[in-house]
């Protein structure tokens, strides 16, 4: 069985972490395979939204600690540079929306991979833990960048220092994620969001992501110029033409992602 299941259905690239007997913890093979599948999603035109979830009851417990403790394993050297950092940059630079569908515990790098996604939804029984300090590490996979921007410095600092596990409901209240759904409707609701995104003007969504990526570091003037640059790109798409025509003709637009 592959540690990553990948299928494309109705313009959605479904990526499933698939080591359920290991709480979907990442070994090197799984991290490299995830990178490969993210690359495929980025380059395949038919994929207009990416949906990331975990098999079974877990999203992911982060790094498989048995692998880092194994003297015959790949070791700690370059683990971030080769395994996790490219995953985060591939998600942030993916020219289409990435939805994290958090179906259970998301710990360590598992949590921070979810938080790097464009929309994070969780089932009510899911939980999030910045587990790193519990094993004398520091948060990685972009967590020190993403989390304070999502929930503010104070809460991010407390969660990272203490390593407290918080419920999906607490996470939603803090602004860490978009929505929490009851367990029985969670998957249906998550798929509805992905379906909506997969039928939207894909290029404009990619431009929104790009401009948002820069808003964390640009000043207002720089950001206004970037908005101008990308608004012009958006206005040059076929989907913009279709969106305006459909609005004026009072009909549903048929966006093709062009
Ligand atoms: C595990 C794991 C796991 C192996 C549960 N590995 N076995 C970057 C740089 C370099 C190196 C390290 O990593 C990183 C990135 C990272 O992600 S560091 C953070 C790594 N992750 C963690 O520290 C999380 C550790 N796990 C937990 O805190 C808990 O297990 C969670 C909150 C995930 C789940 O708690 P429970 O539902 O209470 O389950 P459990 O603790 O009883 O675990 C079930 C089994 O899974 C257990 O094994 P056992 O043989 O007793 O059934 C755990 O040892 C194993 N397991 N996480 N990451």
Short mmCIF file of N, CA, C and O in Angstrom, two decimals, residues 51-170:
data_model
loop_
_atom_site.label_atom_id
_atom_site.label_comp_id
_atom_site.label_asym_id
_atom_site.label_seq_id
_atom_site.Cartn_x
_atom_site.Cartn_y
_atom_site.Cartn_z
N UNK A 51 -7.26 18.57 -2.36
CA UNK A 51 -7.98 18.18 -1.13
C UNK A 51 -7.04 17.25 -0.37
O UNK A 51 -6.69 16.17 -0.87
N UNK A 52 -6.61 17.67 0.81
CA UNK A 52 -5.65 16.85 1.56
C UNK A 52 -6.29 16.35 2.85
O UNK A 52 -6.80 17.14 3.66
N UNK A 53 -6.26 15.03 3.05
CA UNK A 53 -6.85 14.47 4.26
C UNK A 53 -6.03 13.26 4.71
O UNK A 53 -5.01 12.93 4.12
N UNK A 54 -6.49 12.62 5.80
CA UNK A 54 -5.78 11.44 6.31
C UNK A 54 -6.68 10.22 6.27
O UNK A 54 -7.90 10.33 6.39
N UNK A 55 -6.07 9.04 6.12
CA UNK A 55 -6.85 7.80 6.13
C UNK A 55 -7.17 7.42 7.58
O UNK A 55 -6.39 7.70 8.49
N UNK A 56 -8.34 6.84 7.78
CA UNK A 56 -8.71 6.39 9.13
C UNK A 56 -9.08 7.54 10.03
O UNK A 56 -9.65 8.54 9.59
N UNK A 57 -8.68 7.45 11.31
CA UNK A 57 -9.15 8.42 12.32
C UNK A 57 -8.20 9.60 12.52
O UNK A 57 -8.44 10.44 13.37
N UNK A 58 -7.05 9.63 11.80
CA UNK A 58 -6.07 10.67 12.05
C UNK A 58 -5.81 11.50 10.82
O UNK A 58 -5.93 10.99 9.71
N UNK A 59 -5.43 12.75 11.05
CA UNK A 59 -4.91 13.54 9.92
C UNK A 59 -3.45 13.15 9.78
O UNK A 59 -3.09 12.42 8.88
N UNK A 60 -2.62 13.54 10.75
CA UNK A 60 -1.22 13.07 10.77
C UNK A 60 -0.59 13.42 12.11
O UNK A 60 -0.78 14.52 12.64
N UNK A 61 0.21 12.48 12.64
CA UNK A 61 0.94 12.71 13.90
C UNK A 61 2.30 13.37 13.65
O UNK A 61 3.15 13.40 14.54
N UNK A 62 2.51 13.91 12.43
CA UNK A 62 3.79 14.59 12.15
C UNK A 62 4.86 13.57 11.82
O UNK A 62 4.57 12.48 11.31
N UNK A 63 6.08 13.94 12.09
CA UNK A 63 7.21 13.05 11.78
C UNK A 63 7.08 11.72 12.53
O UNK A 63 6.73 11.69 13.71
N UNK A 64 7.36 10.63 11.84
CA UNK A 64 7.41 9.31 12.48
C UNK A 64 8.68 9.28 13.35
O UNK A 64 9.80 9.24 12.83
N UNK A 65 8.47 9.34 14.65
CA UNK A 65 9.61 9.47 15.57
C UNK A 65 10.44 8.19 15.61
O UNK A 65 11.62 8.22 15.94
N UNK A 66 9.81 7.06 15.27
CA UNK A 66 10.57 5.80 15.22
C UNK A 66 11.64 5.89 14.13
O UNK A 66 12.74 5.38 14.29
N UNK A 67 11.32 6.57 13.04
CA UNK A 67 12.29 6.67 11.94
C UNK A 67 13.48 7.55 12.34
O UNK A 67 14.62 7.20 12.04
N UNK A 68 13.19 8.67 13.06
CA UNK A 68 14.35 9.52 13.42
C UNK A 68 15.21 8.86 14.50
O UNK A 68 16.40 9.14 14.61
N UNK A 69 14.59 7.95 15.29
CA UNK A 69 15.36 7.28 16.35
C UNK A 69 16.12 6.07 15.80
O UNK A 69 17.01 5.53 16.47
N UNK A 70 15.78 5.65 14.59
CA UNK A 70 16.38 4.44 14.01
C UNK A 70 17.80 4.74 13.53
O UNK A 70 17.99 5.57 12.63
N UNK A 71 18.82 4.07 14.11
CA UNK A 71 20.21 4.37 13.68
C UNK A 71 20.43 4.06 12.21
O UNK A 71 21.33 4.62 11.57
N UNK A 72 19.59 3.18 11.66
CA UNK A 72 19.73 2.87 10.22
C UNK A 72 18.79 3.71 9.35
O UNK A 72 18.68 3.49 8.15
N UNK A 73 18.06 4.64 9.98
CA UNK A 73 17.10 5.46 9.24
C UNK A 73 17.81 6.59 8.52
O UNK A 73 19.04 6.71 8.58
N UNK A 74 17.05 7.46 7.84
CA UNK A 74 17.66 8.54 7.06
C UNK A 74 18.34 9.62 7.91
O UNK A 74 19.11 10.42 7.39
N UNK A 75 18.06 9.64 9.24
CA UNK A 75 18.74 10.61 10.11
C UNK A 75 18.12 11.98 10.07
O UNK A 75 17.19 12.25 9.32
N UNK A 76 18.68 12.87 10.91
CA UNK A 76 18.10 14.21 11.10
C UNK A 76 18.63 15.21 10.06
O UNK A 76 18.00 16.21 9.78
N UNK A 77 19.79 14.88 9.50
CA UNK A 77 20.45 15.82 8.60
C UNK A 77 19.56 16.15 7.40
O UNK A 77 19.09 15.27 6.71
N UNK A 78 19.32 17.43 7.18
CA UNK A 78 18.55 17.90 6.02
C UNK A 78 17.08 17.48 6.01
O UNK A 78 16.43 17.53 4.97
N UNK A 79 16.57 17.01 7.16
CA UNK A 79 15.19 16.51 7.18
C UNK A 79 14.20 17.63 6.84
O UNK A 79 13.23 17.42 6.12
N UNK A 80 14.48 18.83 7.36
CA UNK A 80 13.57 19.94 7.05
C UNK A 80 13.77 20.41 5.61
O UNK A 80 12.81 20.58 4.87
N UNK A 81 15.02 20.59 5.25
CA UNK A 81 15.32 21.14 3.92
C UNK A 81 14.85 20.21 2.80
O UNK A 81 14.35 20.66 1.77
N UNK A 82 14.97 18.90 3.04
CA UNK A 82 14.61 17.96 1.95
C UNK A 82 13.17 17.45 2.04
O UNK A 82 12.58 17.11 1.03
N UNK A 83 12.64 17.35 3.26
CA UNK A 83 11.33 16.73 3.39
C UNK A 83 10.18 17.72 3.60
O UNK A 83 9.20 17.69 2.88
N UNK A 84 10.31 18.56 4.65
CA UNK A 84 9.15 19.38 5.04
C UNK A 84 9.09 20.74 4.36
O UNK A 84 8.01 21.17 3.93
N UNK A 85 10.23 21.44 4.29
CA UNK A 85 10.17 22.79 3.70
C UNK A 85 9.60 22.78 2.28
O UNK A 85 8.74 23.62 1.95
N UNK A 86 10.03 21.82 1.42
CA UNK A 86 9.45 21.83 0.07
C UNK A 86 7.94 21.57 0.07
O UNK A 86 7.23 22.08 -0.79
N UNK A 87 7.46 20.78 1.04
CA UNK A 87 6.00 20.54 1.10
C UNK A 87 5.28 21.86 1.32
O UNK A 87 4.30 22.19 0.65
N UNK A 88 5.80 22.65 2.26
CA UNK A 88 5.13 23.92 2.60
C UNK A 88 5.20 24.90 1.42
O UNK A 88 4.19 25.52 1.07
N UNK A 89 6.36 25.01 0.80
CA UNK A 89 6.45 25.97 -0.32
C UNK A 89 5.61 25.49 -1.51
O UNK A 89 5.00 26.30 -2.21
N UNK A 90 5.55 24.19 -1.71
CA UNK A 90 4.72 23.68 -2.83
C UNK A 90 3.23 23.97 -2.57
O UNK A 90 2.49 24.26 -3.50
N UNK A 91 2.80 23.90 -1.33
CA UNK A 91 1.40 24.22 -1.02
C UNK A 91 1.16 25.72 -1.22
O UNK A 91 0.20 26.14 -1.86
N UNK A 92 2.07 26.54 -0.68
CA UNK A 92 1.86 27.99 -0.78
C UNK A 92 1.96 28.50 -2.23
O UNK A 92 1.33 29.48 -2.58
N UNK A 93 2.78 27.84 -3.04
CA UNK A 93 2.94 28.31 -4.43
C UNK A 93 2.06 27.53 -5.42
O UNK A 93 2.16 27.77 -6.62
N UNK A 94 1.27 26.62 -4.93
CA UNK A 94 0.35 25.86 -5.80
C UNK A 94 -0.61 26.84 -6.48
O UNK A 94 -1.30 27.61 -5.80
N UNK A 95 -0.67 26.83 -7.81
CA UNK A 95 -1.53 27.83 -8.48
C UNK A 95 -3.00 27.42 -8.48
O UNK A 95 -3.69 27.62 -9.47
N UNK A 96 -3.44 26.85 -7.42
CA UNK A 96 -4.84 26.48 -7.24
C UNK A 96 -5.06 26.29 -5.74
O UNK A 96 -4.09 26.09 -5.00
N UNK A 97 -6.31 26.36 -5.29
CA UNK A 97 -6.53 26.29 -3.85
C UNK A 97 -6.28 24.89 -3.27
O UNK A 97 -6.57 23.89 -3.92
N UNK A 98 -5.74 24.88 -2.06
CA UNK A 98 -5.48 23.62 -1.34
C UNK A 98 -6.31 23.62 -0.07
O UNK A 98 -6.21 24.55 0.74
N UNK A 99 -7.15 22.61 0.09
CA UNK A 99 -8.01 22.52 1.26
C UNK A 99 -7.47 21.42 2.18
O UNK A 99 -7.29 20.28 1.74
N UNK A 100 -7.21 21.76 3.46
CA UNK A 100 -6.83 20.74 4.44
C UNK A 100 -8.11 20.26 5.10
O UNK A 100 -8.85 21.05 5.68
N UNK A 101 -8.36 18.98 4.97
CA UNK A 101 -9.59 18.38 5.51
C UNK A 101 -9.15 17.54 6.71
O UNK A 101 -8.78 16.37 6.59
N UNK A 102 -9.18 18.18 7.88
CA UNK A 102 -8.54 17.59 9.06
C UNK A 102 -9.55 16.67 9.76
O UNK A 102 -10.45 17.10 10.46
N UNK A 103 -9.33 15.37 9.54
CA UNK A 103 -10.30 14.36 9.96
C UNK A 103 -9.98 13.76 11.32
O UNK A 103 -10.68 12.84 11.76
N UNK A 104 -8.94 14.25 11.99
CA UNK A 104 -8.56 13.68 13.29
C UNK A 104 -7.38 14.47 13.83
O UNK A 104 -7.17 15.62 13.45
N UNK A 105 -6.57 13.81 14.68
CA UNK A 105 -5.44 14.52 15.28
C UNK A 105 -4.47 15.04 14.21
O UNK A 105 -4.11 14.32 13.29
N UNK A 106 -4.07 16.30 14.37
CA UNK A 106 -3.03 16.88 13.52
C UNK A 106 -1.93 17.37 14.47
O UNK A 106 -2.13 18.33 15.21
N UNK A 107 -0.80 16.68 14.47
CA UNK A 107 0.26 16.99 15.44
C UNK A 107 1.57 17.33 14.72
O UNK A 107 1.83 16.82 13.63
N UNK A 108 2.38 18.16 15.35
CA UNK A 108 3.70 18.48 14.83
C UNK A 108 3.64 18.98 13.40
O UNK A 108 2.81 19.84 13.05
N UNK A 109 4.50 18.39 12.56
CA UNK A 109 4.51 18.79 11.15
C UNK A 109 3.15 18.53 10.50
O UNK A 109 2.76 19.24 9.57
N UNK A 110 2.42 17.55 11.01
CA UNK A 110 1.07 17.27 10.47
C UNK A 110 0.16 18.48 10.65
O UNK A 110 -0.60 18.85 9.75
N UNK A 111 0.24 19.11 11.83
CA UNK A 111 -0.58 20.30 12.09
C UNK A 111 -0.14 21.45 11.20
O UNK A 111 -0.97 22.15 10.60
N UNK A 112 1.16 21.63 11.06
CA UNK A 112 1.64 22.81 10.33
C UNK A 112 1.49 22.67 8.82
O UNK A 112 1.36 23.68 8.12
N UNK A 113 1.47 21.44 8.33
CA UNK A 113 1.15 21.24 6.91
C UNK A 113 -0.31 21.65 6.68
O UNK A 113 -0.62 22.35 5.72
N UNK A 114 -1.19 21.26 7.60
CA UNK A 114 -2.61 21.67 7.47
C UNK A 114 -2.72 23.19 7.48
O UNK A 114 -3.42 23.78 6.65
N UNK A 115 -2.01 23.84 8.40
CA UNK A 115 -2.14 25.30 8.54
C UNK A 115 -1.55 26.06 7.35
O UNK A 115 -1.86 27.23 7.16
N UNK A 116 -0.72 25.40 6.58
CA UNK A 116 -0.16 26.05 5.38
C UNK A 116 -1.17 26.07 4.24
O UNK A 116 -0.97 26.77 3.24
N UNK A 117 -2.25 25.31 4.38
CA UNK A 117 -3.22 25.22 3.28
C UNK A 117 -4.10 26.48 3.23
O UNK A 117 -4.16 27.25 4.19
N UNK A 118 -4.80 26.66 2.11
CA UNK A 118 -5.57 27.89 1.90
C UNK A 118 -6.85 27.92 2.70
O UNK A 118 -7.30 28.98 3.15
N UNK A 119 -7.46 26.76 2.85
CA UNK A 119 -8.67 26.66 3.67
C UNK A 119 -8.49 25.41 4.54
O UNK A 119 -8.12 24.34 4.03
N UNK A 120 -8.71 25.58 5.83
CA UNK A 120 -8.60 24.44 6.75
C UNK A 120 -9.98 24.18 7.35
O UNK A 120 -10.57 25.09 7.94
N UNK A 121 -10.49 22.98 7.15
CA UNK A 121 -11.73 22.59 7.82
C UNK A 121 -11.42 21.36 8.67
O UNK A 121 -10.48 20.62 8.38
N UNK A 122 -12.21 21.18 9.72
CA UNK A 122 -11.93 20.05 10.62
C UNK A 122 -13.23 19.42 11.08
O UNK A 122 -14.27 20.09 11.15
N UNK A 123 -13.14 18.15 11.39
CA UNK A 123 -14.26 17.49 12.01
C UNK A 123 -14.24 17.83 13.50
O UNK A 123 -13.17 18.12 14.06
N UNK A 124 -15.40 17.80 14.13
CA UNK A 124 -15.50 18.29 15.51
C UNK A 124 -14.62 17.49 16.47
O UNK A 124 -14.13 18.03 17.47
N UNK A 125 -14.35 16.23 16.16
CA UNK A 125 -13.52 15.43 17.06
C UNK A 125 -12.02 15.52 16.74
O UNK A 125 -11.21 14.85 17.38
N UNK A 126 -11.66 16.36 15.79
CA UNK A 126 -10.22 16.52 15.48
C UNK A 126 -9.56 17.38 16.56
O UNK A 126 -10.22 18.05 17.35
N UNK A 127 -8.23 17.33 16.58
CA UNK A 127 -7.50 18.20 17.51
C UNK A 127 -6.16 18.60 16.88
O UNK A 127 -5.71 17.98 15.91
N UNK A 128 -5.60 19.64 17.45
CA UNK A 128 -4.35 20.20 16.91
C UNK A 128 -3.33 20.28 18.05
O UNK A 128 -3.68 20.70 19.15
N UNK A 129 -2.11 19.88 17.76
CA UNK A 129 -1.08 20.00 18.81
C UNK A 129 0.28 20.36 18.20
O UNK A 129 0.75 19.70 17.28
N UNK A 130 0.82 21.46 18.73
CA UNK A 130 2.19 21.85 18.38
C UNK A 130 3.09 21.02 19.30
O UNK A 130 3.57 21.49 20.32
N UNK A 131 3.28 19.75 18.91
CA UNK A 131 3.86 18.77 19.85
C UNK A 131 5.37 18.94 20.05
O UNK A 131 5.96 18.28 20.91
N UNK A 132 5.98 19.83 19.30
CA UNK A 132 7.44 19.86 19.21
C UNK A 132 8.17 20.03 20.54
O UNK A 132 9.13 19.33 20.83
N UNK A 133 7.70 21.00 21.37
CA UNK A 133 8.44 21.27 22.61
C UNK A 133 8.41 20.08 23.56
O UNK A 133 9.28 19.94 24.41
N UNK A 134 7.43 19.21 23.39
CA UNK A 134 7.32 18.02 24.25
C UNK A 134 8.48 17.06 24.01
O UNK A 134 8.75 16.20 24.84
N UNK A 135 9.10 17.16 22.83
CA UNK A 135 10.26 16.30 22.56
C UNK A 135 11.52 17.16 22.34
O UNK A 135 12.45 16.76 21.66
N UNK A 136 11.48 18.36 22.93
CA UNK A 136 12.65 19.25 22.91
C UNK A 136 13.04 19.72 21.51
O UNK A 136 14.22 19.91 21.22
N UNK A 137 12.03 19.89 20.65
CA UNK A 137 12.29 20.46 19.32
C UNK A 137 11.65 21.84 19.24
O UNK A 137 10.99 22.29 20.19
N UNK A 138 11.79 22.48 18.11
CA UNK A 138 11.08 23.73 17.87
C UNK A 138 10.06 23.50 16.75
O UNK A 138 10.26 22.62 15.91
N UNK A 139 8.97 24.27 16.73
CA UNK A 139 7.99 24.10 15.66
C UNK A 139 8.63 24.36 14.29
O UNK A 139 9.43 25.29 14.14
N UNK A 140 8.26 23.51 13.33
CA UNK A 140 8.82 23.68 11.98
C UNK A 140 7.68 23.61 10.97
O UNK A 140 6.52 23.83 11.31
N UNK A 141 8.03 23.32 9.73
CA UNK A 141 7.04 23.25 8.64
C UNK A 141 6.25 24.56 8.56
O UNK A 141 5.04 24.56 8.29
N UNK A 142 6.93 25.66 8.83
CA UNK A 142 6.31 26.97 8.69
C UNK A 142 5.44 27.40 9.85
O UNK A 142 4.87 28.50 9.83
N UNK A 143 5.35 26.59 10.90
CA UNK A 143 4.46 26.92 12.02
C UNK A 143 4.77 28.25 12.69
O UNK A 143 3.86 29.00 13.04
N UNK A 144 6.06 28.57 12.80
CA UNK A 144 6.41 29.82 13.49
C UNK A 144 6.07 31.04 12.62
O UNK A 144 6.02 32.16 13.11
N UNK A 145 5.85 30.79 11.33
CA UNK A 145 5.44 31.86 10.41
C UNK A 145 3.91 31.94 10.38
O UNK A 145 3.33 33.01 10.52
N UNK A 146 3.29 30.77 10.20
CA UNK A 146 1.85 30.74 9.97
C UNK A 146 1.02 31.00 11.23
O UNK A 146 0.10 31.82 11.20
N UNK A 147 1.34 30.29 12.29
CA UNK A 147 0.45 30.32 13.46
C UNK A 147 0.28 31.71 14.08
O UNK A 147 -0.85 32.13 14.33
N UNK A 148 1.37 32.48 14.33
CA UNK A 148 1.14 33.82 14.88
C UNK A 148 0.33 34.73 13.95
O UNK A 148 -0.41 35.59 14.42
N UNK A 149 0.46 34.50 12.65
CA UNK A 149 -0.32 35.31 11.70
C UNK A 149 -1.79 34.91 11.72
O UNK A 149 -2.66 35.72 11.44
N UNK A 150 -2.06 33.65 12.03
CA UNK A 150 -3.45 33.19 12.06
C UNK A 150 -4.14 33.58 13.37
O UNK A 150 -5.28 34.03 13.36
N UNK A 151 -3.45 33.36 14.50
CA UNK A 151 -4.17 33.49 15.79
C UNK A 151 -3.57 34.55 16.70
O UNK A 151 -4.05 34.72 17.82
N UNK A 152 -2.56 35.25 16.23
CA UNK A 152 -1.91 36.27 17.07
C UNK A 152 -0.73 35.67 17.84
O UNK A 152 -0.67 34.47 18.10
N UNK A 153 0.17 36.57 18.16
CA UNK A 153 1.47 36.19 18.77
C UNK A 153 1.28 35.45 20.09
O UNK A 153 1.91 34.42 20.36
N UNK A 154 0.42 36.01 20.96
CA UNK A 154 0.30 35.49 22.32
C UNK A 154 -0.19 34.03 22.34
O UNK A 154 0.40 33.16 22.96
N UNK A 155 -1.26 33.78 21.60
CA UNK A 155 -1.82 32.43 21.62
C UNK A 155 -0.87 31.44 20.92
O UNK A 155 -0.70 30.32 21.36
N UNK A 156 -0.25 31.92 19.83
CA UNK A 156 0.70 31.05 19.12
C UNK A 156 1.87 30.71 20.03
O UNK A 156 2.30 29.55 20.12
N UNK A 157 2.34 31.73 20.74
CA UNK A 157 3.48 31.53 21.63
C UNK A 157 3.13 30.52 22.72
O UNK A 157 3.89 29.57 22.99
N UNK A 158 1.96 30.67 23.33
CA UNK A 158 1.55 29.74 24.41
C UNK A 158 1.40 28.32 23.87
O UNK A 158 1.88 27.36 24.50
N UNK A 159 0.74 28.19 22.73
CA UNK A 159 0.52 26.84 22.18
C UNK A 159 1.84 26.16 21.82
O UNK A 159 2.02 24.96 22.01
N UNK A 160 2.79 26.96 21.32
CA UNK A 160 4.07 26.37 20.91
C UNK A 160 4.96 26.05 22.10
O UNK A 160 5.65 25.04 22.11
N UNK A 161 4.92 26.92 23.11
CA UNK A 161 5.77 26.66 24.28
C UNK A 161 5.22 25.51 25.12
O UNK A 161 5.95 24.62 25.54
N UNK A 162 3.91 25.53 25.35
CA UNK A 162 3.31 24.51 26.22
C UNK A 162 3.06 23.18 25.50
O UNK A 162 3.01 22.13 26.14
N UNK A 163 2.87 23.24 24.19
CA UNK A 163 2.54 22.01 23.45
C UNK A 163 1.17 21.48 23.82
O UNK A 163 0.92 20.27 23.75
N UNK A 164 0.25 22.37 24.20
CA UNK A 164 -1.11 21.93 24.57
C UNK A 164 -1.87 21.41 23.36
O UNK A 164 -1.78 21.98 22.28
N UNK A 165 -2.64 20.36 23.62
CA UNK A 165 -3.53 19.86 22.56
C UNK A 165 -4.83 20.64 22.64
O UNK A 165 -5.41 20.77 23.71
N UNK A 166 -5.30 21.17 21.53
CA UNK A 166 -6.58 21.90 21.54
C UNK A 166 -7.57 21.26 20.57
O UNK A 166 -7.17 20.67 19.57
N UNK A 167 -8.84 21.38 20.93
CA UNK A 167 -9.88 20.78 20.10
C UNK A 167 -10.07 21.62 18.83
O UNK A 167 -9.70 22.80 18.78
N UNK A 168 -10.75 21.01 17.85
CA UNK A 168 -11.04 21.73 16.61
C UNK A 168 -11.91 22.96 16.91
O UNK A 168 -11.74 24.01 16.29
N UNK A 169 -12.81 22.83 17.87
CA UNK A 169 -13.69 23.96 18.19
C UNK A 169 -12.87 25.13 18.77
O UNK A 169 -13.04 26.28 18.37
N UNK A 170 -11.94 24.81 19.68
CA UNK A 170 -11.07 25.88 20.21
C UNK A 170 -10.24 26.49 19.09
O UNK A 170 -10.06 27.71 19.02
#
